[in-house]
Coordinates of C-alpha atoms in Angstrom, one line a residue:
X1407 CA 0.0 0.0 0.0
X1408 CA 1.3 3.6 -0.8
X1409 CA -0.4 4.8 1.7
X1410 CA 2.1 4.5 4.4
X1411 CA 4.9 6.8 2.5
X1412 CA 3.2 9.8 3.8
X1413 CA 2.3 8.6 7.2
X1414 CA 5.9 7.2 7.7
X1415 CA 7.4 10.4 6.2
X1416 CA 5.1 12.9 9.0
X1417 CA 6.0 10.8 11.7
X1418 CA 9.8 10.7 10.8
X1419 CA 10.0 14.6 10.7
X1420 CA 7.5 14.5 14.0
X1421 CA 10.5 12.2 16.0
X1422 CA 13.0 14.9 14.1
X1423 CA 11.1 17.8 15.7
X1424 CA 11.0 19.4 12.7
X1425 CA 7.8 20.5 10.1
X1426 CA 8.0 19.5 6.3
X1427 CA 8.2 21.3 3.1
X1428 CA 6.0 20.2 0.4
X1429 CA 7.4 22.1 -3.1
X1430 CA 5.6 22.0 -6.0
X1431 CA 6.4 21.3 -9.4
X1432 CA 3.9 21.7 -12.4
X1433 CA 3.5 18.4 -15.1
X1434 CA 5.3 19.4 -18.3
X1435 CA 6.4 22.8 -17.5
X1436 CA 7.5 24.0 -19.7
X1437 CA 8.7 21.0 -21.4
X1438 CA 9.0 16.9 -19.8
X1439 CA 12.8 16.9 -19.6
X1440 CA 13.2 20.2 -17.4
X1441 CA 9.9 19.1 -15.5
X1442 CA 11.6 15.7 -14.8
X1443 CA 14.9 16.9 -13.4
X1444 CA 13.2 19.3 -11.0
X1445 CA 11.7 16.5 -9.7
X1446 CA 14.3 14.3 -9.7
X1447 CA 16.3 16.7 -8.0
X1448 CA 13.9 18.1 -5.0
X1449 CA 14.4 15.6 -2.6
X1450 CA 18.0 16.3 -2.6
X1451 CA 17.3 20.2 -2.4
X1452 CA 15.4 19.2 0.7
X1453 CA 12.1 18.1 -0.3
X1454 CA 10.2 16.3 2.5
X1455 CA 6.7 15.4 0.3
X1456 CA 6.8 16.5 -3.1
X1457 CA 3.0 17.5 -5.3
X1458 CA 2.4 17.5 -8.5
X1459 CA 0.3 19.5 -10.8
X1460 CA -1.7 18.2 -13.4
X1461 CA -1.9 20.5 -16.4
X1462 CA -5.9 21.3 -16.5
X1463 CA -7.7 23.5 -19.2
X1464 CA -10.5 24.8 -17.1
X1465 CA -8.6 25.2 -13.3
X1466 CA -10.6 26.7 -10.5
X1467 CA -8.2 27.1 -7.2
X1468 CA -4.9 28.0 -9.4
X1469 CA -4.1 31.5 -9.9
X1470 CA -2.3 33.2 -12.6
X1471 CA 1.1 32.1 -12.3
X1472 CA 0.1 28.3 -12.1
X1473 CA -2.7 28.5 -14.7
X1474 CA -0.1 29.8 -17.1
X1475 CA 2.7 27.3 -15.9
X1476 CA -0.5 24.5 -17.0
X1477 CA -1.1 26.6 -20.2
X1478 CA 2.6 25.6 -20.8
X1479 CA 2.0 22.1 -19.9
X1480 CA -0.8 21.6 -22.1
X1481 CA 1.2 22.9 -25.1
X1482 CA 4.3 20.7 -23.9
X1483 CA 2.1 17.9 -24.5
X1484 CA 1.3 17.2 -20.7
X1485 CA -1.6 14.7 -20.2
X1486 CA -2.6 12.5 -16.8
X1487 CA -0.8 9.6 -17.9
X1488 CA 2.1 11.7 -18.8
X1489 CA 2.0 13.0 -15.1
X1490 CA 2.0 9.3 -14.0
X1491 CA 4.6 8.3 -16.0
X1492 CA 6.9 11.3 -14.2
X1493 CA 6.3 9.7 -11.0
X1494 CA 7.3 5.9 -12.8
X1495 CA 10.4 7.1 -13.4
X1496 CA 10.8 9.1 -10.4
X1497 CA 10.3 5.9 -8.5
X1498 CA 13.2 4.1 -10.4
X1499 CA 15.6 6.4 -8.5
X1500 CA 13.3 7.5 -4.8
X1501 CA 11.2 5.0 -3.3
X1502 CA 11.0 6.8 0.1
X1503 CA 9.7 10.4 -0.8
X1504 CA 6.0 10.8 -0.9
X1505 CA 4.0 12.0 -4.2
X1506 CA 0.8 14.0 -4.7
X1507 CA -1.0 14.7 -7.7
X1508 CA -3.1 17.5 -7.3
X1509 CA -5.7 18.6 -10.2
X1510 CA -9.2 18.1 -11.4
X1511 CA -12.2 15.1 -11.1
X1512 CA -13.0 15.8 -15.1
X1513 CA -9.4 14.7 -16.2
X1514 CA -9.7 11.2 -13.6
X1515 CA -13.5 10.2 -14.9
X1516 CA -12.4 10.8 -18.6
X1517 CA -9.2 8.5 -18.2
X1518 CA -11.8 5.7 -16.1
X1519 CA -11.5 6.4 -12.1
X1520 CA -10.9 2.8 -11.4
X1521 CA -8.4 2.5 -13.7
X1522 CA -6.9 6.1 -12.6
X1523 CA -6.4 5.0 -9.1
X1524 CA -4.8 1.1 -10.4
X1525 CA -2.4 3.3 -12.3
X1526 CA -1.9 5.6 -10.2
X1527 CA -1.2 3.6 -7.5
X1528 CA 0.6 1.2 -9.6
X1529 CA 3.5 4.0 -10.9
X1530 CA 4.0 5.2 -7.3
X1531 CA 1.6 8.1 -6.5
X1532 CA 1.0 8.1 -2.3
X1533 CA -2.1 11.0 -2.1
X1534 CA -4.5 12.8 -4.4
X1535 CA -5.1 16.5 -3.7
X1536 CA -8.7 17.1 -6.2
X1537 CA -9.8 20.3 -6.1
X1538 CA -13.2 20.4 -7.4
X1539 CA -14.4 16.9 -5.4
X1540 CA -16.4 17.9 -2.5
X1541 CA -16.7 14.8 0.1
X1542 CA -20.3 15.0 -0.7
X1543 CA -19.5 13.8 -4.1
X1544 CA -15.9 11.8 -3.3
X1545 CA -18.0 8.6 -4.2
X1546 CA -16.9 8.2 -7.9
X1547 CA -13.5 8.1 -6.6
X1548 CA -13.0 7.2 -3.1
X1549 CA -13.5 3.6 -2.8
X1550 CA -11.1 3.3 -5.6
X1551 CA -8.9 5.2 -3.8
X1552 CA -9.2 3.3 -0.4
X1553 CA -9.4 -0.4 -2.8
X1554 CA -5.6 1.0 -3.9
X1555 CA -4.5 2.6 -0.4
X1556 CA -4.2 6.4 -2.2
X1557 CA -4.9 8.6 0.5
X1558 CA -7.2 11.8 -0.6
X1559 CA -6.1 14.6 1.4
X1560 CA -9.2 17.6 1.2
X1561 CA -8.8 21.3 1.2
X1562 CA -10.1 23.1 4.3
X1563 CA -10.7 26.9 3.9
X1564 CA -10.3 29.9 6.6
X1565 CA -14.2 29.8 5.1
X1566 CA -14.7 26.4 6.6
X1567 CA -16.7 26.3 9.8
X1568 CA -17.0 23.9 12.6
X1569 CA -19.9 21.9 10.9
X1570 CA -17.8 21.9 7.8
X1571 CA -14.9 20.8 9.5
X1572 CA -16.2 17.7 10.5
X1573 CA -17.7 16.6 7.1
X1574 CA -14.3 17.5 5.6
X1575 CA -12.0 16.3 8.0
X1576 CA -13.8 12.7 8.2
X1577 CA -13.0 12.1 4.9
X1578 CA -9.6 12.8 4.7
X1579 CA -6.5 10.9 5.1
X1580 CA -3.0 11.7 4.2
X1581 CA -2.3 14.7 5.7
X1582 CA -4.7 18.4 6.4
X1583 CA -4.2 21.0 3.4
X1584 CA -5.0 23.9 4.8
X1585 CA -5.7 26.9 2.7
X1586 CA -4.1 30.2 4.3
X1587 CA -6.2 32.3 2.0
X1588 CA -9.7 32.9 0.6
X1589 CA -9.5 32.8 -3.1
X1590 CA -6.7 31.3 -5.4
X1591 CA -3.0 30.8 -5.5
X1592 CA 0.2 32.7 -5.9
X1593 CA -2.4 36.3 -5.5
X1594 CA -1.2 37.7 -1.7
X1595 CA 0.8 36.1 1.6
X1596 CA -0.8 34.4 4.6
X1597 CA -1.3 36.5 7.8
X1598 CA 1.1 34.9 10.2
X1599 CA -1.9 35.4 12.7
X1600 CA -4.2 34.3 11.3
X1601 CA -2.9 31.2 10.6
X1602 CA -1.9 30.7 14.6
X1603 CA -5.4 30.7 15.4
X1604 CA -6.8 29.1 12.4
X1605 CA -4.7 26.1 13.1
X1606 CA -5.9 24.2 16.4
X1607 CA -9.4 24.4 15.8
X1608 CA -8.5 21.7 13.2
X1609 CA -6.3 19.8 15.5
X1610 CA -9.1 19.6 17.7
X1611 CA -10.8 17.9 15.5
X1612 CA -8.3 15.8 13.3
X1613 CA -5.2 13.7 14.6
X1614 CA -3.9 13.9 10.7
X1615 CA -0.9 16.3 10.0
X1616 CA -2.1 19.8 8.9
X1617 CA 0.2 21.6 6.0
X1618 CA -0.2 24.9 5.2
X1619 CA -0.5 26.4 1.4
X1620 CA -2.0 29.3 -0.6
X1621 CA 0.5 32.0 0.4
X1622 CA 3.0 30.7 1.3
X1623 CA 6.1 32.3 -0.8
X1624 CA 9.6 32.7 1.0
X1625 CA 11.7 31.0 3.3
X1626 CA 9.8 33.0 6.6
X1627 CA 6.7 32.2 5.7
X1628 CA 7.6 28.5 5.0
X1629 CA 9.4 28.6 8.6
X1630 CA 6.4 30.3 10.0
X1631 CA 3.7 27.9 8.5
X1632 CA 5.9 24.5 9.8
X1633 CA 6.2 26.3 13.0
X1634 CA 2.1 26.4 13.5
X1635 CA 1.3 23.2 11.9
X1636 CA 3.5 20.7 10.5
X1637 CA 4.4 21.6 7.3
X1638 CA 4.4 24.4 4.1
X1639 CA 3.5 23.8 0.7
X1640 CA 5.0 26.6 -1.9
X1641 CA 4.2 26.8 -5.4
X1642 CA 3.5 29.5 -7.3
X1643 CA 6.6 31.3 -5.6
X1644 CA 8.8 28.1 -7.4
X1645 CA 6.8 28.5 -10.7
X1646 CA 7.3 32.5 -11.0
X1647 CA 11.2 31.5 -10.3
X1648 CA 11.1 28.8 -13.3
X1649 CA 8.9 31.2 -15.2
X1650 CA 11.8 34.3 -15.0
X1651 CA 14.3 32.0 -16.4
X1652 CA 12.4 30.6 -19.9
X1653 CA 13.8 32.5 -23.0
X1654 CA 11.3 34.6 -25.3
X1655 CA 10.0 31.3 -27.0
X1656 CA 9.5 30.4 -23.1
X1657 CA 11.5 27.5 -23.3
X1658 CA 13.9 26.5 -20.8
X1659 CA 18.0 27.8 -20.4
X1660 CA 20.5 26.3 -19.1
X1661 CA 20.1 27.8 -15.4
X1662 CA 16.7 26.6 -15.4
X1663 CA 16.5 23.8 -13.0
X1664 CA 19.5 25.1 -11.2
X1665 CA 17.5 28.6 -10.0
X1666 CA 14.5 26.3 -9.0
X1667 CA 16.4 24.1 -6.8
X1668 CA 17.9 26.5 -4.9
X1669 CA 15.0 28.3 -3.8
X1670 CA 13.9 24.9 -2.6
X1671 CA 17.0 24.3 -1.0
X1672 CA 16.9 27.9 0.5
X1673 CA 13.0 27.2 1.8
X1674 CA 14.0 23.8 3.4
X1675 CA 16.7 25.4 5.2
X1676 CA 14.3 28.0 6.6
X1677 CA 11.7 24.7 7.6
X1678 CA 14.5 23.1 9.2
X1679 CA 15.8 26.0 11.3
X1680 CA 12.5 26.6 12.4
X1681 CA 12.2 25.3 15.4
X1682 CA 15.2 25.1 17.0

């Protein structure tokens, strides 16, 4: 079961004393080759969980910067088997740190979501962030998920009340993604806080790790958010960095990958240091 690759990885860093740093990397972008040695090099830039975006045409959560990094994706030929094929070969290399795909139902129920889940379980994927899959409707896709041991971990909102809370928070496994702002990604920071007293509410009512995304950009933020719960996703902070170094014809240079990397190496420094 790939289940127990994020489990084992939170409870690791939870012995270490130390929060994790989930980096983001989007399918294709802007071609498979640069894509694929990002990825293959973030858990040695410091990469505790790593997620995935799958290229979507119609995206609701994503802001600008990561709609046009999928818009680049798209065009680079990105697709969701392609995306599951990255983590195949990923896995020929690291079979310890944990994988998330993060996108949209349509894609999954076009490709078959029984099949998805065998696949996707079957090529090394540990959790699937869907955005636009309410627990309400999580039935075309959760006993798959639970048949294959693919953990679905939910989105809870500064929005999300008690009642909600509850309904969201019983279907979840995985790990808490907790969404620092109202409205979509890469647009304004988290209010440091805010997210202090947004936090134990939910550990009152879950036992599962919470990680903290939306607004989350530079190495004090991503210090700050492991501090409050136990871990910081970043994204469109690593996608405007990729996005500065593409050429005119937005292709890749040479510096590429290099310039990505070390922001994630400079934000899991920050995540390690924080609590010490």
């Amino acid at each position: 079961m790939t289940r127990s690759r994020i489990k084992a990885r939170f409870a690791a860093l939870k012995a270490e004393g130390r929060g994790a740093l989930i980096p983001f990397l989007e399918a294709y972008d802007p071609d498979p080759a640069t894509s694929m040695a990002i990825l293959r090099g973030m858990p040695g830039a410091g990469a505790d969980l790593i997620e995935i975006g799958v290229p979507f045409t119609d995206p609701m959560a994503d802001g600008p910067t990561i709609q046009l990094a999928g818009q680049r994706g798209l065009k680079a030929g990105a697709t969701l088997a392609g995306a599951l094929a990255m983590v195949r070969d990923f896995r020929e290399e690291d079979d310890a740190t944990p994988v998330i795909l993060m996108g949209y139902l349509n894609p999954i129920l076009s490709y078959g979501a029984e099949r998805f889940c065998t696949d996707a379980a079957a090529s090394g994927v540990d959790g699937l962030i869907v955005v636009d899959m309410p627990p309400e409707e999580a039935q075309e896709l959760a006993p798959f998920c639970e048949k294959e041991g693919l953990d679905i971990i939910r989105l809870v909102a500064p929005t999300s009340d008690a009642k909600r809370l509850e309904v969201v928070l019983n279907a979840s496994s995985g790990f808490v993604y907790y969404v620092a702002i109202t409205g979509i990604t890469g647009t304004r920071s988290a209010d440091p806080a805010a997210l202090e007293a947004a936090i134990p509410p939910i550990r009152a009512v879950t036992d599962l790790p919470v990680a903290i995304g939306f607004g989350i950009r530079t190495p004090d933020q991503a210090a700050h958010a492991s501090r409050v719960a136990d871990g910081a996703v970043v994204a469109s902070a690593l996608i405007d960095t990729l996005a500065s170094t593409l050429d005119e014809q937005g292709r890749a240079r040479s510096d590429t990958v290099r310039k990505v990397l070390d922001q994630v190496r400079g934000l899991a420094d920050a995540v390690r240091a924080a609590r010490r």
